[in-house]
Amino acid sequence: ELKHCVHTNGYHKKAGILLMSARLDGKRLETIELSLSTFKIIQARGKDNKPTAYHEEIIEILKRNLKKVADLV
């Protein structure tokens, strides 16, 4: 749907990462790749691998909630 490289490059098969989808009203905005060993954001990409108008907000929301994510995995 976002026409980026997550599936093509096999990111979904990588060990030690968590892939998440940022959505607004059910519509996919960006896919986020998070390292499960460091809990750092590796990348976040929207359609055609470009950042969206919400990119900075998505990153900030995730950063504020990294502890909650870490507690879940």
C-alpha positions as a Markdown table, in Angstrom:
| # | Residue | x | y | z |
|---|---|---|---|---|
| 1 | Glu | 0.0 | 0.0 | 0.0 |
| 2 | Leu | 2.8 | 2.5 | 0.8 |
| 3 | Lys | 5.0 | 1.2 | -2.0 |
| 4 | His | 8.1 | 1.1 | 0.1 |
| 5 | Cys | 10.9 | -1.5 | 0.5 |
| 6 | Val | 9.7 | -3.3 | 3.7 |
| 7 | His | 8.5 | -6.3 | 1.9 |
| 8 | Thr | 10.8 | -6.2 | -1.2 |
| 9 | Asn | 14.0 | -6.0 | 0.9 |
| 10 | Gly | 12.7 | -8.6 | 3.5 |
| 11 | Tyr | 12.7 | -6.3 | 6.5 |
| 12 | His | 9.8 | -8.3 | 7.8 |
| 13 | Lys | 12.1 | -11.4 | 8.0 |
| 14 | Lys | 14.8 | -9.7 | 10.0 |
| 15 | Ala | 15.4 | -11.0 | 13.6 |
| 16 | Gly | 15.5 | -8.5 | 16.4 |
| 17 | Ile | 13.3 | -5.9 | 15.0 |
| 18 | Leu | 9.7 | -4.7 | 15.5 |
| 19 | Leu | 7.8 | -3.3 | 12.5 |
| 20 | Met | 4.9 | -1.0 | 13.3 |
| 21 | Ser | 2.4 | 0.9 | 11.3 |
| 22 | Ala | 1.5 | 4.5 | 12.1 |
| 23 | Arg | -2.1 | 5.2 | 11.1 |
| 24 | Leu | -4.5 | 8.0 | 11.1 |
| 25 | Asp | -8.2 | 7.2 | 10.9 |
| 26 | Gly | -7.2 | 3.7 | 9.8 |
| 27 | Lys | -5.1 | 4.9 | 6.9 |
| 28 | Arg | -1.5 | 3.8 | 6.9 |
| 29 | Leu | 0.9 | 6.8 | 7.1 |
| 30 | Glu | 4.4 | 5.3 | 7.9 |
| 31 | Thr | 6.0 | 2.0 | 8.7 |
| 32 | Ile | 8.5 | 2.2 | 11.6 |
| 33 | Glu | 11.4 | -0.3 | 12.2 |
| 34 | Leu | 12.5 | -0.5 | 15.8 |
| 35 | Ser | 15.5 | -2.4 | 17.1 |
| 36 | Leu | 14.6 | -4.8 | 19.9 |
| 37 | Ser | 18.1 | -4.8 | 21.3 |
| 38 | Thr | 18.5 | -1.0 | 21.6 |
| 39 | Phe | 14.9 | 0.2 | 21.3 |
| 40 | Lys | 16.1 | 2.8 | 18.9 |
| 41 | Ile | 14.2 | 3.7 | 15.7 |
| 42 | Ile | 16.1 | 2.4 | 12.7 |
| 43 | Gln | 13.8 | 4.0 | 10.2 |
| 44 | Ala | 10.3 | 5.4 | 9.5 |
| 45 | Arg | 9.1 | 5.7 | 6.0 |
| 46 | Gly | 5.9 | 6.7 | 4.3 |
| 47 | Lys | 4.7 | 6.2 | 0.8 |
| 48 | Asp | 7.5 | 5.7 | -1.7 |
| 49 | Asn | 10.0 | 5.7 | 1.2 |
| 50 | Lys | 9.4 | 9.4 | 1.9 |
| 51 | Pro | 8.5 | 11.0 | 5.2 |
| 52 | Thr | 5.0 | 12.2 | 5.7 |
| 53 | Ala | 3.7 | 15.5 | 7.0 |
| 54 | Tyr | 3.3 | 13.6 | 10.3 |
| 55 | His | 6.8 | 12.1 | 10.4 |
| 56 | Glu | 8.2 | 14.2 | 13.3 |
| 57 | Glu | 5.1 | 13.7 | 15.3 |
| 58 | Ile | 5.2 | 10.0 | 14.8 |
| 59 | Ile | 8.8 | 9.8 | 15.9 |
| 60 | Glu | 8.1 | 11.9 | 19.0 |
| 61 | Ile | 5.1 | 9.8 | 20.0 |
| 62 | Leu | 7.1 | 6.6 | 19.6 |
| 63 | Lys | 10.1 | 8.1 | 21.6 |
| 64 | Arg | 7.8 | 9.1 | 24.4 |
| 65 | Asn | 6.4 | 5.5 | 24.5 |
| 66 | Leu | 9.5 | 3.4 | 24.0 |
| 67 | Lys | 9.4 | 2.2 | 27.7 |
| 68 | Lys | 5.9 | 0.9 | 27.2 |
| 69 | Val | 6.9 | -0.9 | 24.0 |
| 70 | Ala | 9.9 | -2.4 | 25.8 |
| 71 | Asp | 7.7 | -3.7 | 28.6 |
| 72 | Leu | 5.5 | -5.5 | 26.0 |
| 73 | Val | 8.3 | -7.5 | 24.3 |
